[in-house]
Amino acid sequence: MAETSPWVNEQLTDQLVMGLLILDETLAVRYANAAAEAIFSGSSRRLIGAPLDSLLRYSSFDLLLLRNVLSSQQTISDSDVSWVLHDGKAITVELTASVASFPRSQPEYNDVVLLELRQVDLIRRINQEQVQQHQLEAAQQLVRGLAHEIKNPLGGIRGAAQLLQSQLTDAQREYTQMIMDQSDRLRTLVDRLLGPNRPSPRAPENIHAILQRVLDVLSLEHSANTGIRKDYDPSLPDIQVSADQIEQVLLNIIKNAFEVVEGQEHGEVVVKTRVSHQETIYGKRYRQCALITIQDNGPGVPAELKDTLFYPLVSGRENGTGLGLSIAQSLVHQHAGKIELSSRPGCTEFTVFLPYAESDENTQEVA
């Protein structure tokens, strides 16, 4: 350590909250402080000497730009870098890269890159939850207002057509029937936008049984060429939910995943279940949550849709109605849960969080 970074005060840098890496001109790690070890889930002994790109499966930040830091002597930064580590763990970091020069008393050492890292997953997650909750409330108010304005005249139009039909000949009734059919269709669309106001009765349910019903339905609709892989936690306890509503949630999300990879060579959908401990959802901490993750290896969600994907009538598909995810989010929200989205080319994940029922003393408010 002393030979590769002779002027680094390890006792000082190990107290930094921010991760610090020192990279040489080949972008190999020459020093990692304790916070950097925590980010990469590895000891400095494993990190030192390893090229930075060998520690990552995926990076949204072009690591070759770090070479330009040395040549241009300029500092670069990015506040939203997505990394997938070698063990498959996905993290988001803020990154700043700058040049450090050694003292003239040590001319044998070249300039190095100081890479400062701050993991921002938890902060972003809390902010995302708040934004998502505000979006849901705003969307519901908007839809309820629109539904009220649409349903009232629809009822009048259908009633007038029904009265008129009784006074027309059989040949003419075709047109009034068309008016009534289209009025019914629009009313159904509005009802779907509104969704149920409150959950139906809940009972202890096996999530894997619900998933199997969903997969059985989708297997009849989609090509057998699409691979489906189950990664279930057999110890997952039963959970108190409305089975019909959670089945609708999972049907909407998994159906989207199937449609994204339909016709794609080696298209695959992975359904994973886990138990998560000490999860914070909308400011409340729960001892246990059921996690259902639906992953596909499609092209990913377009960047311009990520922030609005859960809004009603927003869809990334040409023939999509834009209702499935909006309804799913509303139903999960009624169960005190949430849906998280993580997407990059080749890997999109929707994770449904469903908290287990707890007594008041086990549910604690988080500031």
PDB file of N, CA and C in Angstrom, residues 203-302:
ATOM      1  N   ALA A 203     -57.428 -12.117   2.817  1.00  0.00           N
ATOM      2  CA  ALA A 203     -57.252 -13.390   3.501  1.00  0.00           C
ATOM      3  C   ALA A 203     -55.805 -13.837   3.309  1.00  0.00           C
ATOM      4  N   PRO A 204     -55.297 -14.720   4.154  1.00  0.00           N
ATOM      5  CA  PRO A 204     -53.936 -15.222   3.950  1.00  0.00           C
ATOM      6  C   PRO A 204     -53.824 -15.944   2.605  1.00  0.00           C
ATOM      7  N   GLU A 205     -52.860 -15.532   1.809  1.00  0.00           N
ATOM      8  CA  GLU A 205     -52.704 -16.098   0.466  1.00  0.00           C
ATOM      9  C   GLU A 205     -51.252 -16.497   0.235  1.00  0.00           C
ATOM     10  N   ASN A 206     -51.072 -17.531  -0.582  1.00  0.00           N
ATOM     11  CA  ASN A 206     -49.745 -17.963  -1.004  1.00  0.00           C
ATOM     12  C   ASN A 206     -49.396 -17.230  -2.299  1.00  0.00           C
ATOM     13  N   ILE A 207     -48.370 -16.400  -2.255  1.00  0.00           N
ATOM     14  CA  ILE A 207     -47.987 -15.606  -3.426  1.00  0.00           C
ATOM     15  C   ILE A 207     -47.645 -16.500  -4.610  1.00  0.00           C
ATOM     16  N   HIS A 208     -47.014 -17.638  -4.343  1.00  0.00           N
ATOM     17  CA  HIS A 208     -46.623 -18.524  -5.435  1.00  0.00           C
ATOM     18  C   HIS A 208     -47.840 -19.132  -6.131  1.00  0.00           C
ATOM     19  N   ALA A 209     -48.905 -19.378  -5.377  1.00  0.00           N
ATOM     20  CA  ALA A 209     -50.137 -19.880  -5.988  1.00  0.00           C
ATOM     21  C   ALA A 209     -50.760 -18.813  -6.883  1.00  0.00           C
ATOM     22  N   ILE A 210     -50.718 -17.553  -6.429  1.00  0.00           N
ATOM     23  CA  ILE A 210     -51.236 -16.460  -7.250  1.00  0.00           C
ATOM     24  C   ILE A 210     -50.406 -16.319  -8.527  1.00  0.00           C
ATOM     25  N   LEU A 211     -49.087 -16.383  -8.386  1.00  0.00           N
ATOM     26  CA  LEU A 211     -48.205 -16.299  -9.551  1.00  0.00           C
ATOM     27  C   LEU A 211     -48.469 -17.421 -10.541  1.00  0.00           C
ATOM     28  N   GLN A 212     -48.717 -18.621 -10.032  1.00  0.00           N
ATOM     29  CA  GLN A 212     -48.959 -19.750 -10.926  1.00  0.00           C
ATOM     30  C   GLN A 212     -50.233 -19.547 -11.738  1.00  0.00           C
ATOM     31  N   ARG A 213     -51.273 -18.993 -11.111  1.00  0.00           N
ATOM     32  CA  ARG A 213     -52.507 -18.714 -11.855  1.00  0.00           C
ATOM     33  C   ARG A 213     -52.244 -17.694 -12.968  1.00  0.00           C
ATOM     34  N   VAL A 214     -51.446 -16.684 -12.662  1.00  0.00           N
ATOM     35  CA  VAL A 214     -51.120 -15.666 -13.664  1.00  0.00           C
ATOM     36  C   VAL A 214     -50.338 -16.283 -14.821  1.00  0.00           C
ATOM     37  N   LEU A 215     -49.342 -17.093 -14.501  1.00  0.00           N
ATOM     38  CA  LEU A 215     -48.511 -17.705 -15.540  1.00  0.00           C
ATOM     39  C   LEU A 215     -49.305 -18.697 -16.376  1.00  0.00           C
ATOM     40  N   ASP A 216     -50.260 -19.388 -15.762  1.00  0.00           N
ATOM     41  CA  ASP A 216     -51.112 -20.304 -16.522  1.00  0.00           C
ATOM     42  C   ASP A 216     -51.942 -19.547 -17.558  1.00  0.00           C
ATOM     43  N   VAL A 217     -52.468 -18.386 -17.157  1.00  0.00           N
ATOM     44  CA  VAL A 217     -53.257 -17.570 -18.092  1.00  0.00           C
ATOM     45  C   VAL A 217     -52.379 -17.073 -19.233  1.00  0.00           C
ATOM     46  N   LEU A 218     -51.194 -16.553 -18.904  1.00  0.00           N
ATOM     47  CA  LEU A 218     -50.326 -15.971 -19.927  1.00  0.00           C
ATOM     48  C   LEU A 218     -49.727 -17.017 -20.849  1.00  0.00           C
ATOM     49  N   SER A 219     -49.558 -18.240 -20.358  1.00  0.00           N
ATOM     50  CA  SER A 219     -49.001 -19.301 -21.206  1.00  0.00           C
ATOM     51  C   SER A 219     -49.926 -19.631 -22.373  1.00  0.00           C
ATOM     52  N   LEU A 220     -51.213 -19.354 -22.214  1.00  0.00           N
ATOM     53  CA  LEU A 220     -52.171 -19.601 -23.290  1.00  0.00           C
ATOM     54  C   LEU A 220     -52.169 -18.487 -24.329  1.00  0.00           C
ATOM     55  N   GLU A 221     -51.689 -17.305 -23.936  1.00  0.00           N
ATOM     56  CA  GLU A 221     -51.754 -16.139 -24.816  1.00  0.00           C
ATOM     57  C   GLU A 221     -50.463 -15.896 -25.581  1.00  0.00           C
ATOM     58  N   HIS A 222     -49.330 -16.364 -25.050  1.00  0.00           N
ATOM     59  CA  HIS A 222     -48.047 -15.978 -25.623  1.00  0.00           C
ATOM     60  C   HIS A 222     -47.262 -17.184 -26.120  1.00  0.00           C
ATOM     61  N   SER A 223     -46.294 -16.870 -26.977  1.00  0.00           N
ATOM     62  CA  SER A 223     -45.497 -17.895 -27.636  1.00  0.00           C
ATOM     63  C   SER A 223     -44.695 -18.705 -26.631  1.00  0.00           C
ATOM     64  N   ALA A 224     -44.585 -19.988 -26.941  1.00  0.00           N
ATOM     65  CA  ALA A 224     -43.795 -20.871 -26.072  1.00  0.00           C
ATOM     66  C   ALA A 224     -42.301 -20.587 -26.205  1.00  0.00           C
ATOM     67  N   ASN A 225     -41.909 -19.754 -27.218  1.00  0.00           N
ATOM     68  CA  ASN A 225     -40.496 -19.432 -27.406  1.00  0.00           C
ATOM     69  C   ASN A 225     -39.950 -18.529 -26.307  1.00  0.00           C
ATOM     70  N   THR A 226     -40.844 -17.807 -25.655  1.00  0.00           N
ATOM     71  CA  THR A 226     -40.413 -16.938 -24.564  1.00  0.00           C
ATOM     72  C   THR A 226     -40.126 -17.776 -23.321  1.00  0.00           C
ATOM     73  N   GLY A 227     -38.894 -17.670 -22.835  1.00  0.00           N
ATOM     74  CA  GLY A 227     -38.524 -18.454 -21.667  1.00  0.00           C
ATOM     75  C   GLY A 227     -39.056 -17.824 -20.392  1.00  0.00           C
ATOM     76  N   ILE A 228     -39.483 -18.659 -19.473  1.00  0.00           N
ATOM     77  CA  ILE A 228     -39.925 -18.192 -18.162  1.00  0.00           C
ATOM     78  C   ILE A 228     -39.116 -18.929 -17.105  1.00  0.00           C
ATOM     79  N   ARG A 229     -38.482 -18.163 -16.226  1.00  0.00           N
ATOM     80  CA  ARG A 229     -37.665 -18.783 -15.189  1.00  0.00           C
ATOM     81  C   ARG A 229     -38.198 -18.346 -13.837  1.00  0.00           C
ATOM     82  N   LYS A 230     -38.421 -19.316 -12.958  1.00  0.00           N
ATOM     83  CA  LYS A 230     -38.920 -19.037 -11.615  1.00  0.00           C
ATOM     84  C   LYS A 230     -37.767 -19.134 -10.619  1.00  0.00           C
ATOM     85  N   ASP A 231     -37.652 -18.109  -9.813  1.00  0.00           N
ATOM     86  CA  ASP A 231     -36.636 -18.073  -8.759  1.00  0.00           C
ATOM     87  C   ASP A 231     -37.363 -17.753  -7.455  1.00  0.00           C
ATOM     88  N   TYR A 232     -37.998 -18.778  -6.886  1.00  0.00           N
ATOM     89  CA  TYR A 232     -38.872 -18.580  -5.737  1.00  0.00           C
ATOM     90  C   TYR A 232     -38.150 -18.865  -4.431  1.00  0.00           C
ATOM     91  N   ASP A 233     -38.537 -18.137  -3.408  1.00  0.00           N
ATOM     92  CA  ASP A 233     -38.101 -18.427  -2.041  1.00  0.00           C
ATOM     93  C   ASP A 233     -39.179 -19.308  -1.409  1.00  0.00           C
ATOM     94  N   PRO A 234     -38.908 -20.593  -1.221  1.00  0.00           N
ATOM     95  CA  PRO A 234     -39.947 -21.497  -0.708  1.00  0.00           C
ATOM     96  C   PRO A 234     -40.371 -21.187   0.716  1.00  0.00           C
ATOM     97  N   SER A 235     -39.562 -20.398   1.428  1.00  0.00           N
ATOM     98  CA  SER A 235     -39.911 -20.079   2.822  1.00  0.00           C
ATOM     99  C   SER A 235     -40.821 -18.860   2.932  1.00  0.00           C
ATOM    100  N   LEU A 236     -41.222 -18.285   1.792  1.00  0.00           N
ATOM    101  CA  LEU A 236     -42.060 -17.088   1.815  1.00  0.00           C
ATOM    102  C   LEU A 236     -43.368 -17.382   2.544  1.00  0.00           C
ATOM    103  N   PRO A 237     -43.667 -16.663   3.645  1.00  0.00           N
ATOM    104  CA  PRO A 237     -44.907 -16.947   4.376  1.00  0.00           C
ATOM    105  C   PRO A 237     -46.128 -16.458   3.600  1.00  0.00           C
ATOM    106  N   ASP A 238     -47.295 -17.007   3.941  1.00  0.00           N
ATOM    107  CA  ASP A 238     -48.542 -16.485   3.389  1.00  0.00           C
ATOM    108  C   ASP A 238     -48.705 -15.030   3.824  1.00  0.00           C
ATOM    109  N   ILE A 239     -49.411 -14.260   2.991  1.00  0.00           N
ATOM    110  CA  ILE A 239     -49.569 -12.841   3.259  1.00  0.00           C
ATOM    111  C   ILE A 239     -51.029 -12.449   3.147  1.00  0.00           C
ATOM    112  N   GLN A 240     -51.461 -11.530   3.984  1.00  0.00           N
ATOM    113  CA  GLN A 240     -52.851 -11.097   4.035  1.00  0.00           C
ATOM    114  C   GLN A 240     -53.103 -10.082   2.916  1.00  0.00           C
ATOM    115  N   VAL A 241     -53.729 -10.526   1.838  1.00  0.00           N
ATOM    116  CA  VAL A 241     -53.981  -9.657   0.692  1.00  0.00           C
ATOM    117  C   VAL A 241     -55.330  -9.987   0.073  1.00  0.00           C
ATOM    118  N   SER A 242     -55.757  -9.112  -0.826  1.00  0.00           N
ATOM    119  CA  SER A 242     -56.889  -9.417  -1.692  1.00  0.00           C
ATOM    120  C   SER A 242     -56.344 -10.163  -2.896  1.00  0.00           C
ATOM    121  N   ALA A 243     -56.606 -11.451  -2.986  1.00  0.00           N
ATOM    122  CA  ALA A 243     -55.994 -12.295  -4.010  1.00  0.00           C
ATOM    123  C   ALA A 243     -56.337 -11.804  -5.415  1.00  0.00           C
ATOM    124  N   ASP A 244     -57.592 -11.422  -5.643  1.00  0.00           N
ATOM    125  CA  ASP A 244     -58.001 -10.976  -6.974  1.00  0.00           C
ATOM    126  C   ASP A 244     -57.227  -9.726  -7.392  1.00  0.00           C
ATOM    127  N   GLN A 245     -57.055  -8.803  -6.455  1.00  0.00           N
ATOM    128  CA  GLN A 245     -56.379  -7.564  -6.806  1.00  0.00           C
ATOM    129  C   GLN A 245     -54.887  -7.772  -7.047  1.00  0.00           C
ATOM    130  N   ILE A 246     -54.242  -8.578  -6.205  1.00  0.00           N
ATOM    131  CA  ILE A 246     -52.815  -8.836  -6.403  1.00  0.00           C
ATOM    132  C   ILE A 246     -52.595  -9.662  -7.674  1.00  0.00           C
ATOM    133  N   GLU A 247     -53.540 -10.552  -7.974  1.00  0.00           N
ATOM    134  CA  GLU A 247     -53.451 -11.300  -9.236  1.00  0.00           C
ATOM    135  C   GLU A 247     -53.525 -10.337 -10.419  1.00  0.00           C
ATOM    136  N   GLN A 248     -54.384  -9.329 -10.330  1.00  0.00           N
ATOM    137  CA  GLN A 248     -54.486  -8.333 -11.401  1.00  0.00           C
ATOM    138  C   GLN A 248     -53.195  -7.540 -11.533  1.00  0.00           C
ATOM    139  N   VAL A 249     -52.595  -7.176 -10.403  1.00  0.00           N
ATOM    140  CA  VAL A 249     -51.320  -6.446 -10.414  1.00  0.00           C
ATOM    141  C   VAL A 249     -50.252  -7.252 -11.152  1.00  0.00           C
ATOM    142  N   LEU A 250     -50.087  -8.507 -10.736  1.00  0.00           N
ATOM    143  CA  LEU A 250     -49.030  -9.343 -11.317  1.00  0.00           C
ATOM    144  C   LEU A 250     -49.330  -9.674 -12.772  1.00  0.00           C
ATOM    145  N   LEU A 251     -50.591  -9.836 -13.101  1.00  0.00           N
ATOM    146  CA  LEU A 251     -50.972 -10.105 -14.490  1.00  0.00           C
ATOM    147  C   LEU A 251     -50.572  -8.920 -15.374  1.00  0.00           C
ATOM    148  N   ASN A 252     -50.865  -7.704 -14.919  1.00  0.00           N
ATOM    149  CA  ASN A 252     -50.537  -6.520 -15.719  1.00  0.00           C
ATOM    150  C   ASN A 252     -49.037  -6.393 -15.949  1.00  0.00           C
ATOM    151  N   ILE A 253     -48.247  -6.611 -14.888  1.00  0.00           N
ATOM    152  CA  ILE A 253     -46.798  -6.417 -15.004  1.00  0.00           C
ATOM    153  C   ILE A 253     -46.151  -7.539 -15.812  1.00  0.00           C
ATOM    154  N   ILE A 254     -46.520  -8.797 -15.509  1.00  0.00           N
ATOM    155  CA  ILE A 254     -45.892  -9.920 -16.212  1.00  0.00           C
ATOM    156  C   ILE A 254     -46.325  -9.944 -17.677  1.00  0.00           C
ATOM    157  N   LYS A 255     -47.560  -9.563 -17.943  1.00  0.00           N
ATOM    158  CA  LYS A 255     -48.018  -9.498 -19.333  1.00  0.00           C
ATOM    159  C   LYS A 255     -47.195  -8.491 -20.118  1.00  0.00           C
ATOM    160  N   ASN A 256     -46.906  -7.335 -19.512  1.00  0.00           N
ATOM    161  CA  ASN A 256     -46.045  -6.342 -20.167  1.00  0.00           C
ATOM    162  C   ASN A 256     -44.677  -6.935 -20.485  1.00  0.00           C
ATOM    163  N   ALA A 257     -44.115  -7.680 -19.523  1.00  0.00           N
ATOM    164  CA  ALA A 257     -42.790  -8.267 -19.726  1.00  0.00           C
ATOM    165  C   ALA A 257     -42.814  -9.269 -20.877  1.00  0.00           C
ATOM    166  N   PHE A 258     -43.862 -10.100 -20.941  1.00  0.00           N
ATOM    167  CA  PHE A 258     -43.990 -11.060 -22.041  1.00  0.00           C
ATOM    168  C   PHE A 258     -44.073 -10.336 -23.383  1.00  0.00           C
ATOM    169  N   GLU A 259     -44.851  -9.262 -23.432  1.00  0.00           N
ATOM    170  CA  GLU A 259     -45.034  -8.544 -24.696  1.00  0.00           C
ATOM    171  C   GLU A 259     -43.752  -7.849 -25.139  1.00  0.00           C
ATOM    172  N   VAL A 260     -42.936  -7.399 -24.182  1.00  0.00           N
ATOM    173  CA  VAL A 260     -41.680  -6.727 -24.516  1.00  0.00           C
ATOM    174  C   VAL A 260     -40.710  -7.683 -25.201  1.00  0.00           C
ATOM    175  N   VAL A 261     -40.642  -8.933 -24.733  1.00  0.00           N
ATOM    176  CA  VAL A 261     -39.662  -9.883 -25.280  1.00  0.00           C
ATOM    177  C   VAL A 261     -40.266 -10.813 -26.332  1.00  0.00           C
ATOM    178  N   GLU A 262     -41.555 -10.633 -26.639  1.00  0.00           N
ATOM    179  CA  GLU A 262     -42.216 -11.486 -27.638  1.00  0.00           C
ATOM    180  C   GLU A 262     -41.474 -11.396 -28.969  1.00  0.00           C
ATOM    181  N   GLY A 263     -41.105 -12.539 -29.520  1.00  0.00           N
ATOM    182  CA  GLY A 263     -40.413 -12.568 -30.802  1.00  0.00           C
ATOM    183  C   GLY A 263     -38.934 -12.278 -30.718  1.00  0.00           C
ATOM    184  N   GLN A 264     -38.432 -11.957 -29.548  1.00  0.00           N
ATOM    185  CA  GLN A 264     -37.008 -11.669 -29.388  1.00  0.00           C
ATOM    186  C   GLN A 264     -36.238 -12.969 -29.210  1.00  0.00           C
ATOM    187  N   GLU A 265     -35.119 -13.081 -29.896  1.00  0.00           N
ATOM    188  CA  GLU A 265     -34.293 -14.282 -29.743  1.00  0.00           C
ATOM    189  C   GLU A 265     -33.734 -14.333 -28.325  1.00  0.00           C
ATOM    190  N   HIS A 266     -33.885 -15.484 -27.688  1.00  0.00           N
ATOM    191  CA  HIS A 266     -33.448 -15.692 -26.300  1.00  0.00           C
ATOM    192  C   HIS A 266     -34.192 -14.777 -25.324  1.00  0.00           C
ATOM    193  N   GLY A 267     -35.417 -14.389 -25.672  1.00  0.00           N
ATOM    194  CA  GLY A 267     -36.214 -13.586 -24.750  1.00  0.00           C
ATOM    195  C   GLY A 267     -36.550 -14.375 -23.497  1.00  0.00           C
ATOM    196  N   GLU A 268     -36.421 -13.742 -22.343  1.00  0.00           N
ATOM    197  CA  GLU A 268     -36.651 -14.448 -21.091  1.00  0.00           C
ATOM    198  C   GLU A 268     -37.301 -13.520 -20.072  1.00  0.00           C
ATOM    199  N   VAL A 269     -38.229 -14.081 -19.322  1.00  0.00           N
ATOM    200  CA  VAL A 269     -38.857 -13.383 -18.204  1.00  0.00           C
ATOM    201  C   VAL A 269     -38.528 -14.168 -16.933  1.00  0.00           C
ATOM    202  N   VAL A 270     -38.022 -13.470 -15.936  1.00  0.00           N
ATOM    203  CA  VAL A 270     -37.664 -14.095 -14.656  1.00  0.00           C
ATOM    204  C   VAL A 270     -38.615 -13.568 -13.588  1.00  0.00           C
ATOM    205  N   VAL A 271     -39.231 -14.489 -12.844  1.00  0.00           N
ATOM    206  CA  VAL A 271     -40.111 -14.119 -11.735  1.00  0.00           C
ATOM    207  C   VAL A 271     -39.445 -14.586 -10.445  1.00  0.00           C
ATOM    208  N   LYS A 272     -39.169 -13.640  -9.574  1.00  0.00           N
ATOM    209  CA  LYS A 272     -38.404 -13.941  -8.358  1.00  0.00           C
ATOM    210  C   LYS A 272     -39.188 -13.479  -7.137  1.00  0.00           C
ATOM    211  N   THR A 273     -39.158 -14.283  -6.077  1.00  0.00           N
ATOM    212  CA  THR A 273     -39.782 -13.888  -4.807  1.00  0.00           C
ATOM    213  C   THR A 273     -38.742 -13.954  -3.689  1.00  0.00           C
ATOM    214  N   ARG A 274     -38.851 -13.006  -2.782  1.00  0.00           N
ATOM    215  CA  ARG A 274     -37.954 -12.954  -1.634  1.00  0.00           C
ATOM    216  C   ARG A 274     -38.691 -12.339  -0.446  1.00  0.00           C
ATOM    217  N   VAL A 275     -38.134 -12.542   0.737  1.00  0.00           N
ATOM    218  CA  VAL A 275     -38.581 -11.817   1.931  1.00  0.00           C
ATOM    219  C   VAL A 275     -37.524 -10.765   2.231  1.00  0.00           C
ATOM    220  N   SER A 276     -37.971  -9.523   2.427  1.00  0.00           N
ATOM    221  CA  SER A 276     -37.057  -8.439   2.760  1.00  0.00           C
ATOM    222  C   SER A 276     -37.364  -7.961   4.182  1.00  0.00           C
ATOM    223  N   HIS A 277     -36.322  -7.654   4.924  1.00  0.00           N
ATOM    224  CA  HIS A 277     -36.483  -7.235   6.319  1.00  0.00           C
ATOM    225  C   HIS A 277     -36.195  -5.747   6.468  1.00  0.00           C
ATOM    226  N   GLN A 278     -36.916  -5.122   7.386  1.00  0.00           N
ATOM    227  CA  GLN A 278     -36.713  -3.709   7.734  1.00  0.00           C
ATOM    228  C   GLN A 278     -36.782  -2.815   6.498  1.00  0.00           C
ATOM    229  N   GLU A 279     -37.882  -2.922   5.772  1.00  0.00           N
ATOM    230  CA  GLU A 279     -38.112  -2.081   4.603  1.00  0.00           C
ATOM    231  C   GLU A 279     -38.872  -0.817   5.001  1.00  0.00           C
ATOM    232  N   THR A 280     -38.516   0.292   4.389  1.00  0.00           N
ATOM    233  CA  THR A 280     -39.212   1.549   4.611  1.00  0.00           C
ATOM    234  C   THR A 280     -40.053   1.865   3.384  1.00  0.00           C
ATOM    235  N   ILE A 281     -41.355   2.025   3.583  1.00  0.00           N
ATOM    236  CA  ILE A 281     -42.279   2.292   2.481  1.00  0.00           C
ATOM    237  C   ILE A 281     -43.114   3.509   2.843  1.00  0.00           C
ATOM    238  N   TYR A 282     -42.982   4.554   2.055  1.00  0.00           N
ATOM    239  CA  TYR A 282     -43.731   5.792   2.276  1.00  0.00           C
ATOM    240  C   TYR A 282     -43.620   6.272   3.729  1.00  0.00           C
ATOM    241  N   GLY A 283     -42.390   6.237   4.263  1.00  0.00           N
ATOM    242  CA  GLY A 283     -42.148   6.772   5.592  1.00  0.00           C
ATOM    243  C   GLY A 283     -42.448   5.835   6.730  1.00  0.00           C
ATOM    244  N   LYS A 284     -42.877   4.599   6.466  1.00  0.00           N
ATOM    245  CA  LYS A 284     -43.122   3.623   7.523  1.00  0.00           C
ATOM    246  C   LYS A 284     -42.171   2.446   7.355  1.00  0.00           C
ATOM    247  N   ARG A 285     -41.673   1.987   8.490  1.00  0.00           N
ATOM    248  CA  ARG A 285     -40.756   0.857   8.460  1.00  0.00           C
ATOM    249  C   ARG A 285     -41.505  -0.413   8.840  1.00  0.00           C
ATOM    250  N   TYR A 286     -41.300  -1.443   8.054  1.00  0.00           N
ATOM    251  CA  TYR A 286     -41.950  -2.738   8.291  1.00  0.00           C
ATOM    252  C   TYR A 286     -40.888  -3.799   8.550  1.00  0.00           C
ATOM    253  N   ARG A 287     -41.206  -4.692   9.472  1.00  0.00           N
ATOM    254  CA  ARG A 287     -40.248  -5.765   9.778  1.00  0.00           C
ATOM    255  C   ARG A 287     -40.022  -6.679   8.592  1.00  0.00           C
ATOM    256  N   GLN A 288     -41.104  -7.015   7.888  1.00  0.00           N
ATOM    257  CA  GLN A 288     -40.987  -7.934   6.754  1.00  0.00           C
ATOM    258  C   GLN A 288     -41.869  -7.476   5.607  1.00  0.00           C
ATOM    259  N   CYS A 289     -41.349  -7.668   4.403  1.00  0.00           N
ATOM    260  CA  CYS A 289     -42.122  -7.423   3.188  1.00  0.00           C
ATOM    261  C   CYS A 289     -41.902  -8.591   2.239  1.00  0.00           C
ATOM    262  N   ALA A 290     -42.952  -8.917   1.496  1.00  0.00           N
ATOM    263  CA  ALA A 290     -42.802  -9.853   0.383  1.00  0.00           C
ATOM    264  C   ALA A 290     -42.381  -9.058  -0.838  1.00  0.00           C
ATOM    265  N   LEU A 291     -41.342  -9.518  -1.508  1.00  0.00           N
ATOM    266  CA  LEU A 291     -40.850  -8.879  -2.721  1.00  0.00           C
ATOM    267  C   LEU A 291     -41.101  -9.808  -3.902  1.00  0.00           C
ATOM    268  N   ILE A 292     -41.812  -9.299  -4.903  1.00  0.00           N
ATOM    269  CA  ILE A 292     -42.017 -10.047  -6.147  1.00  0.00           C
ATOM    270  C   ILE A 292     -41.374  -9.237  -7.261  1.00  0.00           C
ATOM    271  N   THR A 293     -40.335  -9.783  -7.867  1.00  0.00           N
ATOM    272  CA  THR A 293     -39.601  -9.086  -8.918  1.00  0.00           C
ATOM    273  C   THR A 293     -39.856  -9.756 -10.259  1.00  0.00           C
ATOM    274  N   ILE A 294     -40.241  -8.953 -11.247  1.00  0.00           N
ATOM    275  CA  ILE A 294     -40.448  -9.436 -12.612  1.00  0.00           C
ATOM    276  C   ILE A 294     -39.387  -8.787 -13.478  1.00  0.00           C
ATOM    277  N   GLN A 295     -38.523  -9.603 -14.049  1.00  0.00           N
ATOM    278  CA  GLN A 295     -37.384  -9.119 -14.827  1.00  0.00           C
ATOM    279  C   GLN A 295     -37.487  -9.628 -16.258  1.00  0.00           C
ATOM    280  N   ASP A 296     -37.210  -8.761 -17.217  1.00  0.00           N
ATOM    281  CA  ASP A 296     -37.129  -9.201 -18.611  1.00  0.00           C
ATOM    282  C   ASP A 296     -35.833  -8.698 -19.226  1.00  0.00           C
ATOM    283  N   ASN A 297     -35.404  -9.351 -20.288  1.00  0.00           N
ATOM    284  CA  ASN A 297     -34.158  -8.955 -20.962  1.00  0.00           C
ATOM    285  C   ASN A 297     -34.440  -8.221 -22.268  1.00  0.00           C
ATOM    286  N   GLY A 298     -35.516  -7.442 -22.274  1.00  0.00           N
ATOM    287  CA  GLY A 298     -35.866  -6.642 -23.438  1.00  0.00           C
ATOM    288  C   GLY A 298     -35.017  -5.387 -23.553  1.00  0.00           C
ATOM    289  N   PRO A 299     -35.420  -4.458 -24.426  1.00  0.00           N
ATOM    290  CA  PRO A 299     -34.595  -3.272 -24.703  1.00  0.00           C
ATOM    291  C   PRO A 299     -34.581  -2.235 -23.596  1.00  0.00           C
ATOM    292  N   GLY A 300     -35.457  -2.364 -22.598  1.00  0.00           N
ATOM    293  CA  GLY A 300     -35.504  -1.390 -21.516  1.00  0.00           C
ATOM    294  C   GLY A 300     -36.562  -0.326 -21.752  1.00  0.00           C
ATOM    295  N   VAL A 301     -36.899   0.382 -20.691  1.00  0.00           N
ATOM    296  CA  VAL A 301     -37.902   1.446 -20.762  1.00  0.00           C
ATOM    297  C   VAL A 301     -37.241   2.700 -21.337  1.00  0.00           C
ATOM    298  N   PRO A 302     -37.836   3.329 -22.355  1.00  0.00           N
ATOM    299  CA  PRO A 302     -37.258   4.574 -22.895  1.00  0.00           C
ATOM    300  C   PRO A 302     -37.094   5.622 -21.800  1.00  0.00           C
TER     301      PRO A 302
END
